[in-house]
mmCIF file of C-alpha atoms in Angstrom:
data_model
loop_
_atom_site.group_PDB
_atom_site.id
_atom_site.type_symbol
_atom_site.label_atom_id
_atom_site.label_comp_id
_atom_site.label_asym_id
_atom_site.label_seq_id
_atom_site.Cartn_x
_atom_site.Cartn_y
_atom_site.Cartn_z
ATOM 1 C CA MET B 19 11.726 39.316 -37.243
ATOM 2 C CA ALA B 20 10.504 41.057 -41.397
ATOM 3 C CA ASN B 21 10.157 44.160 -40.435
ATOM 4 C CA SER B 22 13.055 44.232 -39.000
ATOM 5 C CA ALA B 23 14.125 42.578 -42.437
ATOM 6 C CA ARG B 24 12.555 45.153 -44.373
ATOM 7 C CA MET B 25 14.424 47.699 -42.921
ATOM 8 C CA ALA B 26 17.897 45.173 -43.612
ATOM 9 C CA ALA B 27 17.043 45.101 -47.088
ATOM 10 C CA ARG B 28 17.597 48.731 -47.969
ATOM 11 C CA ARG B 29 20.663 48.644 -46.191
ATOM 12 C CA ILE B 30 21.757 45.174 -47.859
ATOM 13 C CA ALA B 31 20.016 46.509 -51.414
ATOM 14 C CA SER B 32 22.032 49.360 -52.105
ATOM 15 C CA ALA B 33 25.521 48.252 -49.990
ATOM 16 C CA THR B 34 28.574 47.502 -52.784
ATOM 17 C CA THR B 35 29.773 44.704 -53.487
ATOM 18 C CA ALA B 36 33.038 44.906 -51.280
ATOM 19 C CA ASP B 37 30.297 45.836 -48.453
ATOM 20 C CA LYS B 38 29.116 42.399 -49.175
ATOM 21 C CA SER B 39 32.568 40.475 -49.417
ATOM 22 C CA ALA B 40 33.436 42.365 -46.442
ATOM 23 C CA ALA B 41 30.881 40.398 -44.211
ATOM 24 C CA LEU B 42 30.963 37.503 -45.505
ATOM 25 C CA ARG B 43 34.067 37.081 -45.856
ATOM 26 C CA SER B 44 34.250 38.152 -42.212
ATOM 27 C CA ALA B 45 31.495 35.721 -41.146
ATOM 28 C CA ALA B 46 34.015 33.441 -41.768
ATOM 29 C CA GLU B 47 36.671 33.928 -40.047
ATOM 30 C CA HIS B 48 33.760 33.763 -36.541
ATOM 31 C CA VAL B 49 33.028 30.698 -37.988
ATOM 32 C CA ARG B 50 36.873 29.590 -37.448
ATOM 33 C CA ALA B 51 36.981 31.580 -34.346
ATOM 34 C CA ALA B 52 33.664 30.049 -33.449
ATOM 35 C CA MET B 53 34.811 26.304 -33.858
ATOM 36 C CA PRO B 54 34.620 25.469 -30.113
ATOM 37 C CA GLN B 55 30.880 26.471 -29.277
ATOM 38 C CA VAL B 56 30.010 25.147 -33.046
ATOM 39 C CA LEU B 57 31.312 21.917 -32.443
ATOM 40 C CA ALA B 58 29.882 21.846 -28.808
ATOM 41 C CA ALA B 59 26.575 22.700 -29.645
ATOM 42 C CA ASN B 60 26.988 20.321 -32.326
ATOM 43 C CA ALA B 61 26.839 17.823 -29.879
ATOM 44 C CA GLN B 62 23.721 17.739 -27.990
ATOM 45 C CA ASP B 63 22.332 17.387 -31.332
ATOM 46 C CA MET B 64 24.048 14.512 -32.049
ATOM 47 C CA ALA B 65 23.630 13.124 -28.959
ATOM 48 C CA ALA B 66 19.459 13.878 -29.116
ATOM 49 C CA GLY B 67 19.446 12.699 -32.484
ATOM 50 C CA ALA B 68 20.699 9.409 -31.720
ATOM 51 C CA ALA B 69 18.421 9.055 -28.599
ATOM 52 C CA ASN B 70 15.681 10.501 -31.110
ATOM 53 C CA GLY B 71 16.269 7.158 -33.110
ATOM 54 C CA LEU B 72 17.709 8.573 -35.992
ATOM 55 C CA SER B 73 19.252 7.005 -38.580
ATOM 56 C CA ALA B 74 22.968 7.100 -39.281
ATOM 57 C CA ALA B 75 22.764 8.136 -42.820
ATOM 58 C CA LEU B 76 20.304 11.715 -41.350
ATOM 59 C CA LEU B 77 22.915 12.019 -38.260
ATOM 60 C CA ASP B 78 25.611 11.606 -40.834
ATOM 61 C CA ARG B 79 24.065 14.476 -42.331
ATOM 62 C CA LEU B 80 23.854 16.239 -39.372
ATOM 63 C CA LEU B 81 27.425 15.478 -38.226
ATOM 64 C CA LEU B 82 29.797 18.189 -37.836
ATOM 65 C CA ASP B 83 33.961 18.008 -37.153
ATOM 66 C CA GLU B 84 36.812 20.638 -37.357
ATOM 67 C CA PRO B 85 36.855 19.268 -40.843
ATOM 68 C CA ARG B 86 33.345 20.528 -41.735
ATOM 69 C CA VAL B 87 32.785 23.414 -39.610
ATOM 70 C CA LEU B 88 35.917 24.752 -41.988
ATOM 71 C CA ALA B 89 34.138 23.790 -45.323
ATOM 72 C CA ILE B 90 31.415 25.761 -43.960
ATOM 73 C CA ALA B 91 34.085 28.794 -43.010
ATOM 74 C CA SER B 92 35.472 27.755 -47.244
ATOM 75 C CA ALA B 93 32.304 28.379 -48.805
ATOM 76 C CA LEU B 94 31.167 31.329 -47.321
ATOM 77 C CA ASP B 95 35.388 32.659 -48.876
ATOM 78 C CA ALA B 96 33.638 31.167 -51.767
ATOM 79 C CA VAL B 97 30.370 32.878 -52.018
ATOM 80 C CA ALA B 98 31.715 36.304 -50.909
ATOM 81 C CA ALA B 99 34.507 35.769 -54.200
ATOM 82 C CA LEU B 100 31.358 35.625 -56.983
ATOM 83 C CA PRO B 101 30.144 38.418 -58.526
ATOM 84 C CA ASP B 102 27.844 40.392 -57.524
ATOM 85 C CA PRO B 103 24.262 40.215 -59.596
ATOM 86 C CA VAL B 104 22.929 42.688 -58.364
ATOM 87 C CA GLY B 105 22.765 45.213 -61.459
ATOM 88 C CA GLN B 106 23.672 42.741 -63.948
ATOM 89 C CA GLN B 107 22.046 43.119 -67.817
ATOM 90 C CA ILE B 108 19.958 40.683 -68.246
ATOM 91 C CA ASP B 109 18.658 41.227 -72.330
ATOM 92 C CA THR B 110 19.136 45.067 -73.719
ATOM 93 C CA ALA B 111 16.328 45.663 -76.742
ATOM 94 C CA THR B 112 16.241 48.426 -78.573
ATOM 95 C CA VAL B 113 12.431 49.510 -79.572
ATOM 96 C CA PRO B 114 11.827 51.415 -83.120
ATOM 97 C CA SER B 115 11.777 55.149 -81.682
ATOM 98 C CA GLY B 116 15.454 54.262 -80.795
ATOM 99 C CA LEU B 117 14.850 54.333 -77.322
ATOM 100 C CA THR B 118 17.043 51.361 -75.569
ATOM 101 C CA LEU B 119 15.362 49.361 -72.968
ATOM 102 C CA GLU B 120 17.360 47.355 -70.206
ATOM 103 C CA ARG B 121 16.518 44.468 -68.015
ATOM 104 C CA VAL B 122 18.709 44.157 -65.160
ATOM 105 C CA ARG B 123 18.901 41.792 -62.083
ATOM 106 C CA VAL B 124 17.556 43.506 -58.436
ATOM 107 C CA PRO B 125 17.426 42.065 -55.368
ATOM 108 C CA LEU B 126 14.426 39.681 -54.415
ATOM 109 C CA GLY B 127 14.093 42.078 -51.014
ATOM 110 C CA VAL B 128 13.210 39.719 -47.562
ATOM 111 C CA ILE B 129 13.933 36.013 -48.307
ATOM 112 C CA GLY B 130 11.848 33.424 -45.849
ATOM 113 C CA ILE B 131 14.059 29.782 -45.906
ATOM 114 C CA ILE B 132 12.464 26.844 -44.774
ATOM 115 C CA TYR B 133 14.874 23.602 -44.329
ATOM 116 C CA GLU B 134 15.744 20.297 -42.380
ATOM 117 C CA SER B 135 19.008 18.283 -41.110
ATOM 118 C CA ARG B 136 22.261 19.918 -42.756
ATOM 119 C CA PRO B 137 23.354 22.421 -40.220
ATOM 120 C CA ASN B 138 25.814 24.306 -42.717
ATOM 121 C CA VAL B 139 22.725 25.258 -44.646
ATOM 122 C CA THR B 140 22.259 28.413 -42.093
ATOM 123 C CA ALA B 141 25.448 29.782 -43.671
ATOM 124 C CA ASP B 142 25.200 28.742 -47.502
ATOM 125 C CA ALA B 143 22.392 30.264 -47.466
ATOM 126 C CA ALA B 144 22.395 32.743 -45.260
ATOM 127 C CA ALA B 145 24.957 33.910 -48.052
ATOM 128 C CA LEU B 146 23.655 33.438 -50.996
ATOM 129 C CA ALA B 147 21.142 35.610 -49.609
ATOM 130 C CA LEU B 148 23.312 38.286 -48.769
ATOM 131 C CA MET B 149 25.346 38.546 -52.049
ATOM 132 C CA ALA B 150 22.039 39.033 -53.842
ATOM 133 C CA GLY B 151 21.447 42.309 -51.984
ATOM 134 C CA ASN B 152 19.068 40.263 -50.027
ATOM 135 C CA ALA B 153 17.201 40.117 -46.201
ATOM 136 C CA VAL B 154 16.576 36.503 -45.402
ATOM 137 C CA ILE B 155 14.969 34.847 -42.356
ATOM 138 C CA LEU B 156 15.725 31.438 -41.506
ATOM 139 C CA ARG B 157 14.015 28.253 -40.462
ATOM 140 C CA GLY B 158 15.884 24.920 -39.735
ATOM 141 C CA GLY B 159 14.725 21.505 -38.500
ATOM 142 C CA SER B 160 14.563 21.110 -34.717
ATOM 143 C CA GLU B 161 17.324 18.257 -35.474
ATOM 144 C CA ALA B 162 19.922 20.517 -35.648
ATOM 145 C CA VAL B 163 18.536 23.415 -33.866
ATOM 146 C CA HIS B 164 21.302 23.446 -31.387
ATOM 147 C CA SER B 165 23.840 23.826 -33.964
ATOM 148 C CA ASN B 166 21.959 26.535 -36.287
ATOM 149 C CA ARG B 167 22.251 28.854 -33.473
ATOM 150 C CA ALA B 168 26.098 28.625 -33.229
ATOM 151 C CA ILE B 169 26.636 28.264 -36.237
ATOM 152 C CA HIS B 170 23.696 31.833 -37.189
ATOM 153 C CA ALA B 171 25.392 33.145 -33.942
ATOM 154 C CA ALA B 172 28.436 33.937 -36.058
ATOM 155 C CA LEU B 173 27.194 34.621 -38.784
ATOM 156 C CA SER B 174 25.468 37.271 -37.460
ATOM 157 C CA ALA B 175 28.633 38.891 -35.361
ATOM 158 C CA GLY B 176 30.590 38.498 -38.698
ATOM 159 C CA VAL B 177 27.940 41.003 -40.233
ATOM 160 C CA ILE B 178 28.147 43.129 -37.507
ATOM 161 C CA ALA B 179 31.648 43.383 -37.640
ATOM 162 C CA ALA B 180 31.759 44.353 -41.506
ATOM 163 C CA GLY B 181 29.457 47.502 -40.803
ATOM 164 C CA LEU B 182 25.809 46.075 -42.467
ATOM 165 C CA PRO B 183 22.569 45.514 -40.187
ATOM 166 C CA ALA B 184 21.835 42.180 -37.783
ATOM 167 C CA ALA B 185 19.079 41.898 -39.157
ATOM 168 C CA ALA B 186 20.394 41.031 -41.912
ATOM 169 C CA VAL B 187 20.619 37.251 -41.430
ATOM 170 C CA GLN B 188 17.965 36.879 -38.938
ATOM 171 C CA LEU B 189 17.516 32.825 -37.649
ATOM 172 C CA VAL B 190 13.579 32.034 -36.683
ATOM 173 C CA PRO B 191 14.081 31.787 -32.273
ATOM 174 C CA THR B 192 11.491 29.030 -31.992
ATOM 175 C CA GLN B 193 11.187 25.445 -33.028
ATOM 176 C CA ASP B 194 7.009 25.832 -33.030
ATOM 177 C CA ARG B 195 5.713 24.798 -36.043
ATOM 178 C CA ALA B 196 3.626 27.671 -36.051
ATOM 179 C CA ALA B 197 5.809 30.077 -36.687
ATOM 180 C CA VAL B 198 6.073 28.080 -40.392
ATOM 181 C CA GLY B 199 2.503 28.444 -40.313
ATOM 182 C CA ALA B 200 3.571 32.706 -39.859
ATOM 183 C CA MET B 201 6.067 32.783 -42.338
ATOM 184 C CA LEU B 202 4.104 31.142 -44.756
ATOM 185 C CA ARG B 203 1.418 33.385 -44.636
ATOM 186 C CA ALA B 204 3.380 37.172 -43.831
ATOM 187 C CA SER B 205 2.373 38.587 -47.800
ATOM 188 C CA GLY B 206 3.539 42.490 -47.723
ATOM 189 C CA LEU B 207 6.472 41.275 -45.351
ATOM 190 C CA ILE B 208 8.182 38.331 -46.914
ATOM 191 C CA ASP B 209 8.620 38.794 -50.209
ATOM 192 C CA ILE B 210 8.894 34.807 -50.677
ATOM 193 C CA ILE B 211 9.191 31.066 -49.156
ATOM 194 C CA ILE B 212 11.585 28.785 -50.337
ATOM 195 C CA PRO B 213 11.163 25.473 -49.379
ATOM 196 C CA ARG B 214 14.032 23.169 -48.356
ATOM 197 C CA GLY B 215 13.832 20.040 -47.692
ATOM 198 C CA GLY B 216 11.492 16.218 -48.215
ATOM 199 C CA LYS B 217 7.934 16.907 -49.670
ATOM 200 C CA SER B 218 6.249 16.736 -45.824
ATOM 201 C CA LEU B 219 7.904 20.922 -45.789
ATOM 202 C CA VAL B 220 7.035 20.905 -49.630
ATOM 203 C CA ALA B 221 3.767 19.769 -49.523
ATOM 204 C CA ARG B 222 2.959 22.521 -46.718
ATOM 205 C CA VAL B 223 4.370 25.003 -48.311
ATOM 206 C CA GLN B 224 2.871 24.375 -51.393
ATOM 207 C CA GLU B 225 -0.699 24.391 -49.070
ATOM 208 C CA GLU B 226 -0.735 27.148 -47.025
ATOM 209 C CA ALA B 227 1.792 29.610 -48.721
ATOM 210 C CA ARG B 228 0.606 32.792 -48.506
ATOM 211 C CA VAL B 229 3.509 34.465 -50.444
ATOM 212 C CA PRO B 230 4.816 33.462 -53.540
#
């Protein structure tokens, strides 16, 4: 997955603002079109969560209904409308020799994101990474596995329809905890890991990561 992402990252890094915005708008349309599949997948996660004793608060975080799915799609459209950070000038200075130095924003490359609970993070994280010119590997929590897969399928279809590589947005296909360890040790393949979750997740990342 990381090797495929690295190849895709080169394509995404050179994509125009229009290309990336079009891909995100396409993804938003595919999410709206996949409403029945996303809601059916979420119902599976909700049933499993209730059976496993998730609290009412966690179940509410997990729940997707029609307004929430539409909000996920709207968030994709909102990111598509953001200014493109790639190439933005951060600062500039002229040295005594007359040479002008500039600092500009560039993509990071391949971003690994490990997160829990809320399935909307699948779309939000993918959108932000893509707009910033990066490929992303997503690993969501087991409680939202079916929802995440349904959302990712729609995202992937939208990205492909817009002419960008499917490997730009990948979802780890297994819930085996060893997959998290593999991501954390993928130095040279994944450029940065972003954990989004509780203290135990952050602590594991801090302890095991060999990737920034």
